[in-house]
PDB file of C-alpha atoms and ligand atoms in Angstrom:
ATOM      1  CA  MET A   1     -36.750  34.603  37.827  1.00 76.00           C
ATOM      2  CA  PRO A   2     -34.548  37.531  36.726  1.00 85.00           C
ATOM      3  CA  LEU A   3     -30.887  36.633  36.386  1.00 94.00           C
ATOM      4  CA  LYS A   4     -28.383  38.008  38.879  1.00 97.00           C
ATOM      5  CA  LYS A   5     -26.990  41.188  37.335  1.00 98.00           C
ATOM      6  CA  LEU A   6     -23.382  41.360  36.187  1.00 98.00           C
ATOM      7  CA  VAL A   7     -21.591  44.708  36.098  1.00 98.00           C
ATOM      8  CA  ALA A   8     -18.218  44.335  34.416  1.00 98.00           C
ATOM      9  CA  GLY A   9     -15.685  47.097  33.960  1.00 98.00           C
ATOM     10  CA  ASN A  10     -13.585  47.186  30.809  1.00 98.00           C
ATOM     11  CA  TRP A  11     -10.407  49.081  31.618  1.00 98.00           C
ATOM     12  CA  LYS A  12      -9.163  48.911  28.005  1.00 98.00           C
ATOM     13  CA  MET A  13      -5.557  50.187  27.847  1.00 98.00           C
ATOM     14  CA  HIS A  14      -5.600  51.775  31.288  1.00 98.00           C
ATOM     15  CA  GLY A  15      -3.952  50.537  34.462  1.00 98.00           C
ATOM     16  CA  LEU A  16      -0.551  50.634  36.134  1.00 98.00           C
ATOM     17  CA  SER A  17       0.711  49.425  39.513  1.00 97.00           C
ATOM     18  CA  SER A  18      -0.396  52.764  40.900  1.00 98.00           C
ATOM     19  CA  ASP A  19      -4.000  51.840  40.043  1.00 98.00           C
ATOM     20  CA  LEU A  20      -4.042  48.690  42.181  1.00 98.00           C
ATOM     21  CA  GLU A  21      -5.306  50.765  45.090  1.00 98.00           C
ATOM     22  CA  GLU A  22      -8.326  51.849  43.023  1.00 98.00           C
ATOM     23  CA  ILE A  23      -8.982  48.178  42.213  1.00 98.00           C
ATOM     24  CA  ARG A  24      -8.840  47.389  45.942  1.00 98.00           C
ATOM     25  CA  VAL A  25     -11.353  50.146  46.650  1.00 98.00           C
ATOM     26  CA  ILE A  26     -13.697  48.885  43.912  1.00 98.00           C
ATOM     27  CA  ALA A  27     -13.467  45.281  45.158  1.00 98.00           C
ATOM     28  CA  ALA A  28     -14.079  46.296  48.774  1.00 98.00           C
ATOM     29  CA  ALA A  29     -17.049  48.519  47.913  1.00 98.00           C
ATOM     30  CA  SER A  30     -18.552  45.786  45.692  1.00 98.00           C
ATOM     31  CA  ARG A  31     -18.852  43.544  48.737  1.00 98.00           C
ATOM     32  CA  ASP A  32     -21.705  45.792  49.897  1.00 98.00           C
ATOM     33  CA  TYR A  33     -23.726  44.545  46.906  1.00 98.00           C
ATOM     34  CA  PRO A  34     -23.743  40.740  47.099  1.00 98.00           C
ATOM     35  CA  GLU A  35     -26.854  40.691  44.908  1.00 97.00           C
ATOM     36  CA  VAL A  36     -24.715  41.856  41.943  1.00 98.00           C
ATOM     37  CA  ASP A  37     -21.746  40.087  40.309  1.00 98.00           C
ATOM     38  CA  VAL A  38     -18.977  42.625  39.754  1.00 98.00           C
ATOM     39  CA  ALA A  39     -15.846  42.120  37.649  1.00 98.00           C
ATOM     40  CA  LEU A  40     -12.991  44.168  36.208  1.00 98.00           C
ATOM     41  CA  CYS A  41     -11.492  43.234  32.836  1.00 99.00           C
ATOM     42  CA  LEU A  42      -7.940  44.523  32.920  1.00 98.00           C
ATOM     43  CA  PRO A  43      -4.907  44.711  30.647  1.00 98.00           C
ATOM     44  CA  ALA A  44      -3.377  41.213  30.646  1.00 98.00           C
ATOM     45  CA  ILE A  45      -0.178  42.387  32.271  1.00 98.00           C
ATOM     46  CA  LEU A  46      -2.010  43.743  35.318  1.00 98.00           C
ATOM     47  CA  ILE A  47      -4.153  40.659  35.935  1.00 98.00           C
ATOM     48  CA  GLU A  48      -1.820  38.695  38.163  1.00 98.00           C
ATOM     49  CA  ARG A  49      -1.062  41.646  40.449  1.00 98.00           C
ATOM     50  CA  ALA A  50      -4.737  42.593  40.629  1.00 98.00           C
ATOM     51  CA  ALA A  51      -5.830  39.015  41.355  1.00 98.00           C
ATOM     52  CA  ARG A  52      -3.330  38.866  44.224  1.00 98.00           C
ATOM     53  CA  ALA A  53      -4.460  42.259  45.523  1.00 98.00           C
ATOM     54  CA  VAL A  54      -8.172  41.361  45.596  1.00 98.00           C
ATOM     55  CA  PRO A  55      -8.549  37.624  46.227  1.00 97.00           C
ATOM     56  CA  GLY A  56     -12.055  36.372  45.531  1.00 97.00           C
ATOM     57  CA  PHE A  57     -12.957  39.337  43.327  1.00 98.00           C
ATOM     58  CA  ALA A  58     -13.565  38.536  39.644  1.00 98.00           C
ATOM     59  CA  ILE A  59     -10.734  39.710  37.420  1.00 98.00           C
ATOM     60  CA  GLY A  60     -10.910  39.265  33.660  1.00 98.00           C
ATOM     61  CA  GLY A  61      -8.990  39.762  30.449  1.00 98.00           C
ATOM     62  CA  GLN A  62     -10.060  41.730  27.385  1.00 98.00           C
ATOM     63  CA  ASP A  63      -9.088  39.287  24.627  1.00 98.00           C
ATOM     64  CA  VAL A  64      -7.524  35.853  24.095  1.00 98.00           C
ATOM     65  CA  HIS A  65      -5.818  34.167  21.176  1.00 98.00           C
ATOM     66  CA  HIS A  66      -7.729  31.258  19.672  1.00 98.00           C
ATOM     67  CA  ALA A  67      -4.794  28.839  19.858  1.00 98.00           C
ATOM     68  CA  GLU A  68      -3.766  26.961  22.989  1.00 96.00           C
ATOM     69  CA  LYS A  69      -0.141  27.981  22.554  1.00 97.00           C
ATOM     70  CA  GLY A  70       2.424  28.390  19.803  1.00 97.00           C
ATOM     71  CA  ALA A  71       4.267  30.832  17.618  1.00 98.00           C
ATOM     72  CA  HIS A  72       2.012  33.891  18.080  1.00 97.00           C
ATOM     73  CA  THR A  73       4.221  36.782  19.088  1.00 97.00           C
ATOM     74  CA  GLY A  74       2.606  39.221  21.468  1.00 96.00           C
ATOM     75  CA  CYS A  75      -0.560  37.180  21.999  1.00 97.00           C
ATOM     76  CA  THR A  76      -2.111  35.744  25.155  1.00 98.00           C
ATOM     77  CA  ALA A  77      -3.677  32.288  25.402  1.00 98.00           C
ATOM     78  CA  ALA A  78      -6.782  31.602  27.473  1.00 98.00           C
ATOM     79  CA  ALA A  79      -4.807  29.280  29.754  1.00 98.00           C
ATOM     80  CA  MET A  80      -2.385  32.135  30.472  1.00 98.00           C
ATOM     81  CA  LEU A  81      -5.184  34.409  31.640  1.00 98.00           C
ATOM     82  CA  LEU A  82      -6.531  31.643  33.837  1.00 98.00           C
ATOM     83  CA  ASP A  83      -3.069  30.926  35.178  1.00 98.00           C
ATOM     84  CA  ALA A  84      -2.603  34.620  36.023  1.00 98.00           C
ATOM     85  CA  GLY A  85      -5.792  34.582  38.118  1.00 98.00           C
ATOM     86  CA  ALA A  86      -8.503  35.676  35.677  1.00 98.00           C
ATOM     87  CA  ASN A  87     -11.809  33.835  35.620  1.00 98.00           C
ATOM     88  CA  LEU A  88     -13.395  35.617  32.684  1.00 98.00           C
ATOM     89  CA  THR A  89     -12.572  37.423  29.485  1.00 98.00           C
ATOM     90  CA  ILE A  90     -14.133  39.703  26.932  1.00 98.00           C
ATOM     91  CA  VAL A  91     -13.861  38.713  23.261  1.00 98.00           C
ATOM     92  CA  GLY A  92     -15.061  40.460  20.118  1.00 98.00           C
ATOM     93  CA  HIS A  93     -15.030  44.009  21.452  1.00 97.00           C
ATOM     94  CA  SER A  94     -15.747  46.410  18.587  1.00 96.00           C
ATOM     95  CA  GLU A  95     -12.449  48.224  19.173  1.00 96.00           C
ATOM     96  CA  ARG A  96     -10.652  44.948  18.370  1.00 96.00           C
ATOM     97  CA  ARG A  97     -13.008  44.013  15.544  1.00 94.00           C
ATOM     98  CA  ASP A  98     -12.163  47.412  14.061  1.00 92.00           C
ATOM     99  CA  ALA A  99      -8.504  48.148  14.890  1.00 92.00           C
ATOM    100  CA  GLN A 100      -7.286  44.528  14.792  1.00 93.00           C
ATOM    101  CA  ARG A 101      -9.622  43.613  11.941  1.00 94.00           C
ATOM    102  CA  GLU A 102     -11.062  40.677  13.877  1.00 96.00           C
ATOM    103  CA  SER A 103     -13.652  38.802  11.837  1.00 97.00           C
ATOM    104  CA  ASP A 104     -16.677  36.996  13.224  1.00 98.00           C
ATOM    105  CA  ALA A 105     -14.932  33.682  12.540  1.00 98.00           C
ATOM    106  CA  GLU A 106     -11.891  34.762  14.532  1.00 98.00           C
ATOM    107  CA  VAL A 107     -14.049  35.985  17.409  1.00 98.00           C
ATOM    108  CA  GLN A 108     -15.880  32.664  17.337  1.00 98.00           C
ATOM    109  CA  ALA A 109     -12.596  30.748  17.604  1.00 98.00           C
ATOM    110  CA  LYS A 110     -11.481  32.964  20.485  1.00 98.00           C
ATOM    111  CA  ALA A 111     -14.809  32.517  22.255  1.00 98.00           C
ATOM    112  CA  ARG A 112     -14.522  28.745  21.933  1.00 97.00           C
ATOM    113  CA  ALA A 113     -10.927  28.762  23.209  1.00 97.00           C
ATOM    114  CA  ALA A 114     -11.901  30.828  26.262  1.00 98.00           C
ATOM    115  CA  LEU A 115     -14.962  28.766  27.168  1.00 97.00           C
ATOM    116  CA  GLU A 116     -13.220  25.423  26.645  1.00 96.00           C
ATOM    117  CA  CYS A 117     -10.394  26.575  28.869  1.00 97.00           C
ATOM    118  CA  GLY A 118     -12.879  27.401  31.621  1.00 97.00           C
ATOM    119  CA  LEU A 119     -12.958  31.188  31.350  1.00 98.00           C
ATOM    120  CA  ASN A 120     -16.377  32.782  31.653  1.00 98.00           C
ATOM    121  CA  LEU A 121     -17.010  34.806  28.548  1.00 98.00           C
ATOM    122  CA  ILE A 122     -18.399  38.201  27.618  1.00 98.00           C
ATOM    123  CA  LEU A 123     -18.966  38.072  23.855  1.00 98.00           C
ATOM    124  CA  CYS A 124     -19.508  41.536  22.370  1.00 98.00           C
ATOM    125  CA  VAL A 125     -21.781  42.370  19.470  1.00 98.00           C
ATOM    126  CA  GLY A 126     -23.124  45.716  18.289  1.00 98.00           C
ATOM    127  CA  GLU A 127     -24.147  47.617  15.193  1.00 97.00           C
ATOM    128  CA  SER A 128     -22.528  50.577  13.442  1.00 96.00           C
ATOM    129  CA  LEU A 129     -24.204  53.964  13.250  1.00 96.00           C
ATOM    130  CA  GLU A 130     -24.833  53.303   9.579  1.00 96.00           C
ATOM    131  CA  ALA A 131     -26.729  50.086  10.362  1.00 97.00           C
ATOM    132  CA  ARG A 132     -28.718  51.832  13.116  1.00 96.00           C
ATOM    133  CA  GLU A 133     -29.660  54.769  10.905  1.00 96.00           C
ATOM    134  CA  GLY A 134     -30.461  52.454   8.004  1.00 97.00           C
ATOM    135  CA  GLY A 135     -32.919  50.466  10.127  1.00 97.00           C
ATOM    136  CA  ALA A 136     -30.735  47.349   9.972  1.00 98.00           C
ATOM    137  CA  ALA A 137     -29.444  47.247  13.562  1.00 98.00           C
ATOM    138  CA  VAL A 138     -31.159  44.026  14.642  1.00 98.00           C
ATOM    139  CA  GLN A 139     -30.225  42.319  11.393  1.00 98.00           C
ATOM    140  CA  ALA A 140     -26.558  43.351  11.803  1.00 98.00           C
ATOM    141  CA  VAL A 141     -26.364  42.112  15.380  1.00 98.00           C
ATOM    142  CA  MET A 142     -28.106  38.830  14.536  1.00 97.00           C
ATOM    143  CA  ALA A 143     -25.543  38.237  11.775  1.00 97.00           C
ATOM    144  CA  GLN A 144     -22.690  38.951  14.185  1.00 97.00           C
ATOM    145  CA  LEU A 145     -24.128  36.619  16.781  1.00 96.00           C
ATOM    146  CA  GLU A 146     -24.557  33.916  14.169  1.00 95.00           C
ATOM    147  CA  GLY A 147     -20.943  34.310  13.076  1.00 97.00           C
ATOM    148  CA  SER A 148     -19.274  34.759  16.460  1.00 97.00           C
ATOM    149  CA  LEU A 149     -21.068  32.450  18.861  1.00 95.00           C
ATOM    150  CA  PRO A 150     -19.425  29.026  19.037  1.00 94.00           C
ATOM    151  CA  GLN A 151     -21.704  25.975  18.890  1.00 88.00           C
ATOM    152  CA  ASN A 152     -21.644  22.926  21.137  1.00 85.00           C
ATOM    153  CA  VAL A 153     -19.061  24.083  23.627  1.00 87.00           C
ATOM    154  CA  GLU A 154     -18.437  21.622  26.433  1.00 84.00           C
ATOM    155  CA  GLY A 155     -17.726  22.661  29.989  1.00 85.00           C
ATOM    156  CA  GLU A 156     -19.036  24.736  32.820  1.00 90.00           C
ATOM    157  CA  ALA A 157     -17.845  28.214  31.821  1.00 94.00           C
ATOM    158  CA  GLU A 158     -20.591  30.809  31.610  1.00 95.00           C
ATOM    159  CA  LEU A 159     -21.520  32.765  28.534  1.00 95.00           C
ATOM    160  CA  ALA A 160     -22.702  36.381  28.596  1.00 97.00           C
ATOM    161  CA  ILE A 161     -23.453  38.549  25.569  1.00 97.00           C
ATOM    162  CA  ALA A 162     -22.688  42.272  25.649  1.00 98.00           C
ATOM    163  CA  TYR A 163     -24.763  44.375  23.284  1.00 98.00           C
ATOM    164  CA  GLU A 164     -22.603  47.398  22.576  1.00 98.00           C
ATOM    165  CA  PRO A 165     -23.737  49.676  19.753  1.00 97.00           C
ATOM    166  CA  ILE A 166     -20.472  50.957  18.289  1.00 96.00           C
ATOM    167  CA  TRP A 167     -21.803  54.508  18.046  1.00 97.00           C
ATOM    168  CA  ALA A 168     -22.612  54.519  21.788  1.00 97.00           C
ATOM    169  CA  ILE A 169     -19.132  53.564  23.007  1.00 95.00           C
ATOM    170  CA  GLY A 170     -17.344  56.477  24.628  1.00 94.00           C
ATOM    171  CA  THR A 171     -19.659  58.993  22.969  1.00 95.00           C
ATOM    172  CA  GLY A 172     -22.186  59.750  25.702  1.00 94.00           C
ATOM    173  CA  LYS A 173     -24.963  58.657  23.300  1.00 94.00           C
ATOM    174  CA  ILE A 174     -27.168  55.698  24.107  1.00 95.00           C
ATOM    175  CA  PRO A 175     -30.045  54.005  22.307  1.00 97.00           C
ATOM    176  CA  THR A 176     -33.566  54.579  23.613  1.00 97.00           C
ATOM    177  CA  SER A 177     -34.959  52.135  26.156  1.00 97.00           C
ATOM    178  CA  VAL A 178     -37.206  50.739  23.430  1.00 97.00           C
ATOM    179  CA  GLU A 179     -34.222  50.132  21.134  1.00 98.00           C
ATOM    180  CA  ILE A 180     -32.226  48.432  23.912  1.00 98.00           C
ATOM    181  CA  ARG A 181     -35.171  46.248  24.821  1.00 98.00           C
ATOM    182  CA  GLU A 182     -35.818  45.301  21.198  1.00 98.00           C
ATOM    183  CA  MET A 183     -32.192  44.235  20.732  1.00 98.00           C
ATOM    184  CA  HIS A 184     -31.877  42.315  23.999  1.00 97.00           C
ATOM    185  CA  THR A 185     -35.113  40.442  23.317  1.00 96.00           C
ATOM    186  CA  ALA A 186     -33.941  39.602  19.787  1.00 97.00           C
ATOM    187  CA  ILE A 187     -30.620  38.308  21.171  1.00 97.00           C
ATOM    188  CA  ARG A 188     -32.417  36.172  23.773  1.00 95.00           C
ATOM    189  CA  HIS A 189     -34.715  34.665  21.131  1.00 94.00           C
ATOM    190  CA  ALA A 190     -31.809  33.992  18.786  1.00 94.00           C
ATOM    191  CA  LEU A 191     -29.888  32.227  21.552  1.00 93.00           C
ATOM    192  CA  GLU A 192     -32.857  29.992  22.179  1.00 90.00           C
ATOM    193  CA  GLU A 193     -34.094  29.388  18.667  1.00 86.00           C
ATOM    194  CA  ARG A 194     -31.017  29.386  16.496  1.00 78.00           C
ATOM    195  CA  HIS A 195     -28.230  28.502  18.847  1.00 76.00           C
ATOM    196  CA  GLY A 196     -29.963  25.983  21.096  1.00 76.00           C
ATOM    197  CA  VAL A 197     -28.621  27.812  24.119  1.00 79.00           C
ATOM    198  CA  ASP A 198     -30.876  28.091  27.155  1.00 79.00           C
ATOM    199  CA  GLY A 199     -31.379  31.811  26.531  1.00 73.00           C
ATOM    200  CA  GLY A 200     -32.942  32.234  29.952  1.00 81.00           C
ATOM    201  CA  SER A 201     -29.620  31.410  31.581  1.00 88.00           C
ATOM    202  CA  VAL A 202     -27.390  33.726  29.523  1.00 94.00           C
ATOM    203  CA  ARG A 203     -26.864  37.229  30.838  1.00 97.00           C
ATOM    204  CA  ILE A 204     -27.258  39.921  28.196  1.00 97.00           C
ATOM    205  CA  LEU A 205     -25.363  43.062  29.162  1.00 98.00           C
ATOM    206  CA  TYR A 206     -25.754  46.516  27.698  1.00 98.00           C
ATOM    207  CA  GLY A 207     -22.577  48.502  27.020  1.00 98.00           C
ATOM    208  CA  GLY A 208     -21.857  51.951  25.649  1.00 98.00           C
ATOM    209  CA  SER A 209     -21.751  55.168  27.706  1.00 97.00           C
ATOM    210  CA  VAL A 210     -23.202  53.572  30.845  1.00 98.00           C
ATOM    211  CA  LYS A 211     -22.793  55.892  33.811  1.00 98.00           C
ATOM    212  CA  ALA A 212     -24.336  56.486  37.214  1.00 97.00           C
ATOM    213  CA  SER A 213     -26.922  58.890  35.809  1.00 97.00           C
ATOM    214  CA  ASN A 214     -28.372  56.458  33.219  1.00 98.00           C
ATOM    215  CA  ALA A 215     -27.659  53.066  34.851  1.00 98.00           C
ATOM    216  CA  GLY A 216     -30.920  52.844  36.817  1.00 98.00           C
ATOM    217  CA  GLU A 217     -32.997  53.368  33.699  1.00 98.00           C
ATOM    218  CA  ILE A 218     -30.943  50.898  31.667  1.00 98.00           C
ATOM    219  CA  PHE A 219     -31.113  48.180  34.351  1.00 98.00           C
ATOM    220  CA  SER A 220     -34.882  48.513  34.576  1.00 97.00           C
ATOM    221  CA  ILE A 221     -35.305  47.509  30.901  1.00 97.00           C
ATOM    222  CA  ALA A 222     -36.570  43.943  30.444  1.00 93.00           C
ATOM    223  CA  ASP A 223     -33.855  41.499  29.360  1.00 94.00           C
ATOM    224  CA  VAL A 224     -30.988  43.745  30.495  1.00 97.00           C
ATOM    225  CA  ASP A 225     -28.988  41.581  32.901  1.00 98.00           C
ATOM    226  CA  GLY A 226     -26.129  43.939  33.578  1.00 98.00           C
ATOM    227  CA  ALA A 227     -23.632  46.246  31.926  1.00 98.00           C
ATOM    228  CA  LEU A 228     -20.195  46.363  30.382  1.00 98.00           C
ATOM    229  CA  VAL A 229     -18.753  49.695  31.451  1.00 98.00           C
ATOM    230  CA  GLY A 230     -15.719  51.384  29.941  1.00 98.00           C
ATOM    231  CA  GLY A 231     -14.756  54.914  31.003  1.00 98.00           C
ATOM    232  CA  ALA A 232     -16.951  54.941  34.109  1.00 98.00           C
ATOM    233  CA  SER A 233     -15.287  51.787  35.491  1.00 98.00           C
ATOM    234  CA  LEU A 234     -11.871  53.350  36.081  1.00 98.00           C
ATOM    235  CA  LYS A 235     -12.747  55.094  39.334  1.00 98.00           C
ATOM    236  CA  ALA A 236     -14.693  53.625  42.232  1.00 98.00           C
ATOM    237  CA  ALA A 237     -16.543  56.927  42.594  1.00 98.00           C
ATOM    238  CA  ASP A 238     -18.015  56.488  39.096  1.00 98.00           C
ATOM    239  CA  PHE A 239     -18.290  52.693  39.023  1.00 98.00           C
ATOM    240  CA  ILE A 240     -19.777  51.807  42.396  1.00 98.00           C
ATOM    241  CA  PRO A 241     -22.932  53.915  41.882  1.00 98.00           C
ATOM    242  CA  ILE A 242     -23.522  51.808  38.731  1.00 98.00           C
ATOM    243  CA  VAL A 243     -23.200  48.636  40.817  1.00 98.00           C
ATOM    244  CA  ALA A 244     -25.588  50.168  43.366  1.00 98.00           C
ATOM    245  CA  ALA A 245     -28.071  50.931  40.571  1.00 98.00           C
ATOM    246  CA  ALA A 246     -27.951  47.270  39.507  1.00 98.00           C
ATOM    247  CA  ALA A 247     -28.620  46.216  43.091  1.00 98.00           C
ATOM    248  CA  ALA A 248     -31.565  48.593  43.358  1.00 97.00           C
ATOM    249  CA  VAL A 249     -33.701  47.200  40.513  1.00 93.00           C
TER     250      VAL A 249
HETATM  251  P1  LIG X 301     -17.808  53.209  27.480  1.00 89.37           P
HETATM  252  O1  LIG X 301     -17.189  51.877  26.861  1.00 89.37           O
HETATM  253  O2  LIG X 301     -18.575  52.813  28.723  1.00 89.37           O
HETATM  254  O3  LIG X 301     -16.623  54.078  27.790  1.00 89.37           O
HETATM  255  O4  LIG X 301     -18.710  53.810  26.443  1.00 89.37           O
HETATM  256  C1  LIG X 301     -17.892  50.655  26.907  1.00 89.37           C
HETATM  257  C2  LIG X 301     -17.087  49.567  26.247  1.00 89.37           C
HETATM  258  O5  LIG X 301     -16.403  49.844  25.252  1.00 89.37           O
HETATM  259  O6  LIG X 301     -17.108  48.402  26.690  1.00 89.37           O
END
C-alpha cells in the first residue's frame, strides 16, 4: 500500500501578519485534496497566529532546541512549538547545518527532543554537489542518516525523512528520476536494516526546487512519499498545484 503523500511547505524566513491571508487560502484549498496531508512549516513567531487562523490545518516549526528548557538565549524548545499550536517540525535542514554549523549529533538530539515531545518530525538529509559529482552521494546521505536519526524513541509522533540534495535547493536544478529513486530506496532500506524502523511506515519526501511543473514526475517515482517545498510554498497559486499533483498519482 503506498503511503499517504505529505506535501510540506518550508517558509524559511518569510512570513508576516500580512501573510496570514495567504495561509488561509492555502489551508482552504488543501481541503479539496483529502488524499494528501498538507502542512506549512513557518517561522516560530508566526505559528500561534497561523494555528489560530487555520484550525485543524497542520502548522509546523523549522527547528527546535535539543533541551527541554533552560539558559539558551534566542532558542525555541519543542514544547514551545507544541504549545503555540504546531504539530510538526523540521530539523537538520541543510541551511541550518551550514549557517548554524549544526552537526549530525546536534540534529540527532533535536530530532529526539521533538519526537519525545510529540511533534511529528521531518528530518532532512542531503548531499553536497561535491559528493554528488564524486559519486559519493548515497554514501554521504547514509552517513548523515546514521548520525542524525535518533534510536529507540518512545511515543506516537511520526517520523518523515526529507531527502534534499543541497545543490538542488533554490537552484532550479533537480536530480534525475533515477537518482531520486536510488536515494529514496537506499534510505528506506537503511531505515529497515540499520535503524530497526519499520521503513514501510516512514514517509520519505523529496525536497529541492519542487514546483508545479516537475511535481507530477517526482511524485510518480517509487518510494517518493511527498515533498518538502521551499520557494514554491509561499503562494497558494504555486503551492496548491503541487498538492494537486500529489493527489493525482
Ligand atoms: P526550494 O527549497 O523548494 O526553494 O528549493 C526546499 C527546501 O529548502 O526545503
